[in-house]
PDB file of C-alpha atoms in Angstrom:
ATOM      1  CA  UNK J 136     -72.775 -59.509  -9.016  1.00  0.00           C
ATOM      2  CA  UNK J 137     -71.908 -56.549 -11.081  1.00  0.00           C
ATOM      3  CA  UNK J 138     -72.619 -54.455  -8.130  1.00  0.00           C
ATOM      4  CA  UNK J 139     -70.608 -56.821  -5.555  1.00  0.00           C
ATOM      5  CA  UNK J 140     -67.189 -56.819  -8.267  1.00  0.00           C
ATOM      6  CA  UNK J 141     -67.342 -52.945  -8.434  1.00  0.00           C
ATOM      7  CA  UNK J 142     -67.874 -52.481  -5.103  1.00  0.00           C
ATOM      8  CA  UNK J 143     -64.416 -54.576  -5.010  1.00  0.00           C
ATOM      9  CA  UNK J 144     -62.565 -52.504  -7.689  1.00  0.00           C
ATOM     10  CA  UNK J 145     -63.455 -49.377  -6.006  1.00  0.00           C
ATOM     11  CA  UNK J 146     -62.518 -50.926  -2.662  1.00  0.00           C
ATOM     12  CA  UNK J 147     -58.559 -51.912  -4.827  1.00  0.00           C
ATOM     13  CA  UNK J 148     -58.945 -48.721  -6.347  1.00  0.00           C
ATOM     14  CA  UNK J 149     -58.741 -46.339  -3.103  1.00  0.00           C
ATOM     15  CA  UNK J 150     -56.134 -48.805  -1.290  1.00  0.00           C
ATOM     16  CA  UNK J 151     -53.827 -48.379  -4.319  1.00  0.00           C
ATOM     17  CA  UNK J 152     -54.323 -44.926  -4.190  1.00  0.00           C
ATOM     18  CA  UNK J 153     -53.125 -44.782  -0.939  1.00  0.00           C
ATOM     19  CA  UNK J 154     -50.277 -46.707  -1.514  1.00  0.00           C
ATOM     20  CA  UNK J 155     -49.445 -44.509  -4.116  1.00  0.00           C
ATOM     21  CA  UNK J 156     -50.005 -41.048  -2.261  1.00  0.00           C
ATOM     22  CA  UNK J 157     -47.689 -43.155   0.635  1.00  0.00           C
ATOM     23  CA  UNK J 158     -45.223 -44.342  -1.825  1.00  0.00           C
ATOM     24  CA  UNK J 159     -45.279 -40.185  -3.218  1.00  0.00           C
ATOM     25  CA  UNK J 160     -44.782 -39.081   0.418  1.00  0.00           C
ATOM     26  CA  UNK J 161     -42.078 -41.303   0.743  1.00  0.00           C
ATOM     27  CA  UNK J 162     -40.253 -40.262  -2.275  1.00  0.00           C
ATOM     28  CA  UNK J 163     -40.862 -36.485  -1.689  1.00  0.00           C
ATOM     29  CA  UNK J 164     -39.232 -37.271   2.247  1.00  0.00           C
ATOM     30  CA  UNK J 165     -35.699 -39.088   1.046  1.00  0.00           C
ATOM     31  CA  UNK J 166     -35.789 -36.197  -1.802  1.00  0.00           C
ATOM     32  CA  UNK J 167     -36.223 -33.361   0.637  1.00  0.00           C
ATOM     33  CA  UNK J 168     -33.674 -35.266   2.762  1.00  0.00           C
ATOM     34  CA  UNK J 169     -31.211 -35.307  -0.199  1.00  0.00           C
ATOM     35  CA  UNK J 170     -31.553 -31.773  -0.879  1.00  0.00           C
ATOM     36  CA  UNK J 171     -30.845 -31.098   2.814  1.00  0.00           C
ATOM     37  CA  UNK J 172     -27.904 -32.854   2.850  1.00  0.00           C
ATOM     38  CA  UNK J 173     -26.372 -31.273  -0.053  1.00  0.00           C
ATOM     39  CA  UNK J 174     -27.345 -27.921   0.937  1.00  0.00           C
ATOM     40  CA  UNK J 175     -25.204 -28.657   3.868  1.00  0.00           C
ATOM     41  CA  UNK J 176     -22.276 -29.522   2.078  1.00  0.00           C
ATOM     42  CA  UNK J 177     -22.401 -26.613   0.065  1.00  0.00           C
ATOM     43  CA  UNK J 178     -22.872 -24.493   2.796  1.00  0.00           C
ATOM     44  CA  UNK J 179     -19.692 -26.171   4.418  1.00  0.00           C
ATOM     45  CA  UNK J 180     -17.802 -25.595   1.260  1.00  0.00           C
ATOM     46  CA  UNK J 181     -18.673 -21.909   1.247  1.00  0.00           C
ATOM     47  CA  UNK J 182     -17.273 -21.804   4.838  1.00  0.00           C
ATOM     48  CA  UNK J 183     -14.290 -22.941   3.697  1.00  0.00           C
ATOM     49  CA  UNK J 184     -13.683 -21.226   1.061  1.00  0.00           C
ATOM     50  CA  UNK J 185     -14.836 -18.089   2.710  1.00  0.00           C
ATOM     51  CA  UNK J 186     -12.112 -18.877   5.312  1.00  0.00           C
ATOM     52  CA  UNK J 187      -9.276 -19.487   2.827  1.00  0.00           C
ATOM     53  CA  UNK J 188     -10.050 -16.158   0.916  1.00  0.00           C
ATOM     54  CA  UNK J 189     -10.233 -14.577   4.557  1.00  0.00           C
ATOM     55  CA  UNK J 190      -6.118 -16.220   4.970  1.00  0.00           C
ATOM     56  CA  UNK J 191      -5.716 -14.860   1.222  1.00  0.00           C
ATOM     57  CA  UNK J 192      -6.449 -11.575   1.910  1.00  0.00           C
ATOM     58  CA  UNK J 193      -4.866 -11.406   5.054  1.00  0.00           C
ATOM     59  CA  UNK J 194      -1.696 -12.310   3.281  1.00  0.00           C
ATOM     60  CA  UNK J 195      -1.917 -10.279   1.057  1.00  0.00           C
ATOM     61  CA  UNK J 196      -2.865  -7.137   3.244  1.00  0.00           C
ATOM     62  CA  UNK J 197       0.692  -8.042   4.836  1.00  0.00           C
ATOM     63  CA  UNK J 198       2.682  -8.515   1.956  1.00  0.00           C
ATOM     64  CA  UNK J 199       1.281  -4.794   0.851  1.00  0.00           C
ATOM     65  CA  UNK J 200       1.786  -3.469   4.036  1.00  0.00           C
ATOM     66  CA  UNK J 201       5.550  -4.934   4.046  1.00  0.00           C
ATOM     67  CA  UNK J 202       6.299  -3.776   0.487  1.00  0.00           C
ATOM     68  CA  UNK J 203       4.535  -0.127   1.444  1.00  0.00           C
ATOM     69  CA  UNK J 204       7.051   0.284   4.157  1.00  0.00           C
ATOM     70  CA  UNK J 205       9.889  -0.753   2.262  1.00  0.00           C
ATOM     71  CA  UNK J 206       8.807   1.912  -0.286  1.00  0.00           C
ATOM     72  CA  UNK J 207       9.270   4.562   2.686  1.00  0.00           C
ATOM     73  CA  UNK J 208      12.156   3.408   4.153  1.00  0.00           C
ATOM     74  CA  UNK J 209      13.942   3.242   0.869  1.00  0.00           C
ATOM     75  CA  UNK J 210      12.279   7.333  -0.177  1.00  0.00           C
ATOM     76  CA  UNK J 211      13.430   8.338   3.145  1.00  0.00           C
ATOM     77  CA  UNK J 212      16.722   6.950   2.721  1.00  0.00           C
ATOM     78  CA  UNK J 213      17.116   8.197  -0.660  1.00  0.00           C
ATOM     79  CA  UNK J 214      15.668  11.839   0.767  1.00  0.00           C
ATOM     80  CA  UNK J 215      18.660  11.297   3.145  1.00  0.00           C
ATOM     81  CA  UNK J 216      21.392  10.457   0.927  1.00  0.00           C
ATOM     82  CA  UNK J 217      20.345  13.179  -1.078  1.00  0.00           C
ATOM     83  CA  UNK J 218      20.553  15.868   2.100  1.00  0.00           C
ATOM     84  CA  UNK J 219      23.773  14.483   2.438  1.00  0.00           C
ATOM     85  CA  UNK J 220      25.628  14.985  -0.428  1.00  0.00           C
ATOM     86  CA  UNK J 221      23.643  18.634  -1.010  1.00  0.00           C
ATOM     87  CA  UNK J 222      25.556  19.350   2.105  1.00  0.00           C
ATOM     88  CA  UNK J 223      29.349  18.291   0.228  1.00  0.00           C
ATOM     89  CA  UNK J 224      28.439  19.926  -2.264  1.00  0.00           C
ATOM     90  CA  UNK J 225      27.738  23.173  -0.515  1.00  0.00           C
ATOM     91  CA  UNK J 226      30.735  23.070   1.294  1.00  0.00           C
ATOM     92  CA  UNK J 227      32.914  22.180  -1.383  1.00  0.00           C
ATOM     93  CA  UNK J 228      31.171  25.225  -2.965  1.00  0.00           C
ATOM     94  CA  UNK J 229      32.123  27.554  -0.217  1.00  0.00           C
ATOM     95  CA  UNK J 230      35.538  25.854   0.284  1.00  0.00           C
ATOM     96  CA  UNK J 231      35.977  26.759  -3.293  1.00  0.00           C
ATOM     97  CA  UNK J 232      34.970  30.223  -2.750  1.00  0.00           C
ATOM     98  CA  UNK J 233      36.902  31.140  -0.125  1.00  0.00           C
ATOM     99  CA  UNK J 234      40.328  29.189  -1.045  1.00  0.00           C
ATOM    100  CA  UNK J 235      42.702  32.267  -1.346  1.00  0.00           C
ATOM    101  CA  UNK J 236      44.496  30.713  -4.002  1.00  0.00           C
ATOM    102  CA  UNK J 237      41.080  29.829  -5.922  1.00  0.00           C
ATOM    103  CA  UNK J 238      39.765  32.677  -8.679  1.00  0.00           C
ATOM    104  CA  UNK J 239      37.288  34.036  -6.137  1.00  0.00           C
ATOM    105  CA  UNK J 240      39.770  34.996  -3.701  1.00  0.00           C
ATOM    106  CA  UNK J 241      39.260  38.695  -3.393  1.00  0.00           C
ATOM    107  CA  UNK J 242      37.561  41.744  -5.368  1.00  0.00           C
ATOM    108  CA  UNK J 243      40.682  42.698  -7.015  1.00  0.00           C
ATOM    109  CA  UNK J 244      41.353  39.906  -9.159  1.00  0.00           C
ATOM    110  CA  UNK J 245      40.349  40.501 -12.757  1.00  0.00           C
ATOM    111  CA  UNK J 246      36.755  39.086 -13.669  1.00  0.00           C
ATOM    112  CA  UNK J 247      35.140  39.083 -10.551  1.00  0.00           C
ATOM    113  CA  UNK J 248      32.730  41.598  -9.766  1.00  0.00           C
ATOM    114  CA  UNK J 249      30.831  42.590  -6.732  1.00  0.00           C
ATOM    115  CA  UNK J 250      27.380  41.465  -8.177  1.00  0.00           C
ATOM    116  CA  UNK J 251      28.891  38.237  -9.278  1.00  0.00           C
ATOM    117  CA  UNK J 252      29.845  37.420  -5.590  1.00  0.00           C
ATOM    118  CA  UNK J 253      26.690  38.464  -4.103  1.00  0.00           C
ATOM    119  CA  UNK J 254      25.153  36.063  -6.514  1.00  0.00           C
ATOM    120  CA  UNK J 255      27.279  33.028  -5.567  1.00  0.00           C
ATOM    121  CA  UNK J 256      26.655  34.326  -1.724  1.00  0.00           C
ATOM    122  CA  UNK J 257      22.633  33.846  -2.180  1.00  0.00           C
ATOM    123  CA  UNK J 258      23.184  29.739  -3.271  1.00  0.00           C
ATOM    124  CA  UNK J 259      23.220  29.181   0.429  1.00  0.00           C
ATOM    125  CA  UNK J 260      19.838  31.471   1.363  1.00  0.00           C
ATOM    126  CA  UNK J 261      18.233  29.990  -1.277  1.00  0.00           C
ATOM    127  CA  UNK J 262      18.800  26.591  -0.348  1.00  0.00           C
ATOM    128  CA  UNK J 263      17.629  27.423   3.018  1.00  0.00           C
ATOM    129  CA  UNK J 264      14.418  29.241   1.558  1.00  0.00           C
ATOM    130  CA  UNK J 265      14.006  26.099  -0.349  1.00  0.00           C
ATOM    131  CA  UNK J 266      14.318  23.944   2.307  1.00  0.00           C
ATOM    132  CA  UNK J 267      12.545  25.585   4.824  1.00  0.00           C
ATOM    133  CA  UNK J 268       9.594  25.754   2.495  1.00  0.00           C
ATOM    134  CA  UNK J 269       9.200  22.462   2.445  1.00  0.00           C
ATOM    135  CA  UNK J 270      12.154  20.541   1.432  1.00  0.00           C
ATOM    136  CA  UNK J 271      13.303  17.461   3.150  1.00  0.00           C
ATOM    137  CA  UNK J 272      16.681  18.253   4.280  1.00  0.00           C
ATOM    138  CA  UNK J 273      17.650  16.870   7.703  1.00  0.00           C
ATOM    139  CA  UNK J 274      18.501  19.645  10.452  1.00  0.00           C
ATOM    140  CA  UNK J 275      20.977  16.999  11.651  1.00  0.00           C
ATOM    141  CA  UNK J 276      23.391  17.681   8.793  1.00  0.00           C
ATOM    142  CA  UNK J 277      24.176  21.052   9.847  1.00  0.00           C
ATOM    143  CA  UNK J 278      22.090  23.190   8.029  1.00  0.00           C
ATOM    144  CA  UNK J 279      22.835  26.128   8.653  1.00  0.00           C
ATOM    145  CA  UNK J 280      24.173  27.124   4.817  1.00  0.00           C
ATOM    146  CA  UNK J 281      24.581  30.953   5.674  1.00  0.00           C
ATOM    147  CA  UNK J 282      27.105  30.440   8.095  1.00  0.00           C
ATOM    148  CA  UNK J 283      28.915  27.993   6.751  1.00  0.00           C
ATOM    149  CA  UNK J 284      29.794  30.523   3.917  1.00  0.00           C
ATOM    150  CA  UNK J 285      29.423  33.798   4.814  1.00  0.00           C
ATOM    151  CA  UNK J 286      32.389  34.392   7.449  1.00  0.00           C
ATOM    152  CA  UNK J 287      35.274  33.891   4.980  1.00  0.00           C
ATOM    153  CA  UNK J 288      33.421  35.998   2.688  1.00  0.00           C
ATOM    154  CA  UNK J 289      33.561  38.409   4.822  1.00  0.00           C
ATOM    155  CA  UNK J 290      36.906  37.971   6.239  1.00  0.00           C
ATOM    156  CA  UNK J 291      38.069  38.369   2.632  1.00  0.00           C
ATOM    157  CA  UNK J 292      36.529  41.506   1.840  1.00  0.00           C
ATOM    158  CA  UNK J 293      38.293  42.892   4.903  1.00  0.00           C
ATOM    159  CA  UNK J 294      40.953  41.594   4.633  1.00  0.00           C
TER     160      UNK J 294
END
């Protein structure tokens, strides 16, 4: 009897244990199967995200590249402007050098002296030394300073 009962209670004790290690298997499947799915989702929401940064950036990039050229166009028009009105303001220099009625009209007239008007002659080379080492005066204005200035000069000292 006491052989025939355990017999029985080890019989119930391995078929509980097997629904148990079934029941286990199950769980750990639907868990895995959770974890799957979420994994997926996250991995979706990094592709997302990945592809809005990508947009970002992009936008960015272009709004940097627009401002960067505006930059330029606005230096180069300023370097422009600026060769521009250097250029009035050399001739207006040599216009008021070489007015007859201005006080640098000819050698004669008291407080003017030879070295002073060689000085005011070299303004023009050294703009052009200046800008032909490097400065950012346009050719297109006329440039060349020297003879702008130096035939009156010389048309006064002969004359």
């Amino acid at each position: 009897s006491l052989q025939k009962h355990a017999g029985l209670a080890f019989i119930e004790l391995i078929n509980e244990g097997r629904l148990l290690s079934h029941a286990m298997k199950d769980h750990i499947v639907r868990v895995a199967n959770e974890a799957e799915f979420i994994l997926n989702r996250m991995r979706a929401d990094d592709v997302l995200k990945h592809a809005e940064f990508e947009s970002s950036c992009l936008g960015t990039l272009q709004d940097r590249i627009d401002e960067e050229r505006m930059c330029d166009h606005l230096i180069s028009a300023a370097r422009r402007r600026d060769a521009v009105l250097a250029g009035r303001l050399v001739d207006k220099l040599c216009s008021i050098l070489h007015n007859p009625h201005g006080a640098w009209s000819s050698l004669s007239t008291p407080g003017s002296s030879p070295t002073s008007l060689q000085s005011i002659r070299s303004v023009p080379r050294m703009l052009d030394e200046k800008k032909a080492g490097g400065g950012s005066a346009s050719s297109a204005h006329g440039n060349d300073l020297r003879s702008r200035c130096s035939p009156p000069l010389s048309a006064h000292r002969n004359g």
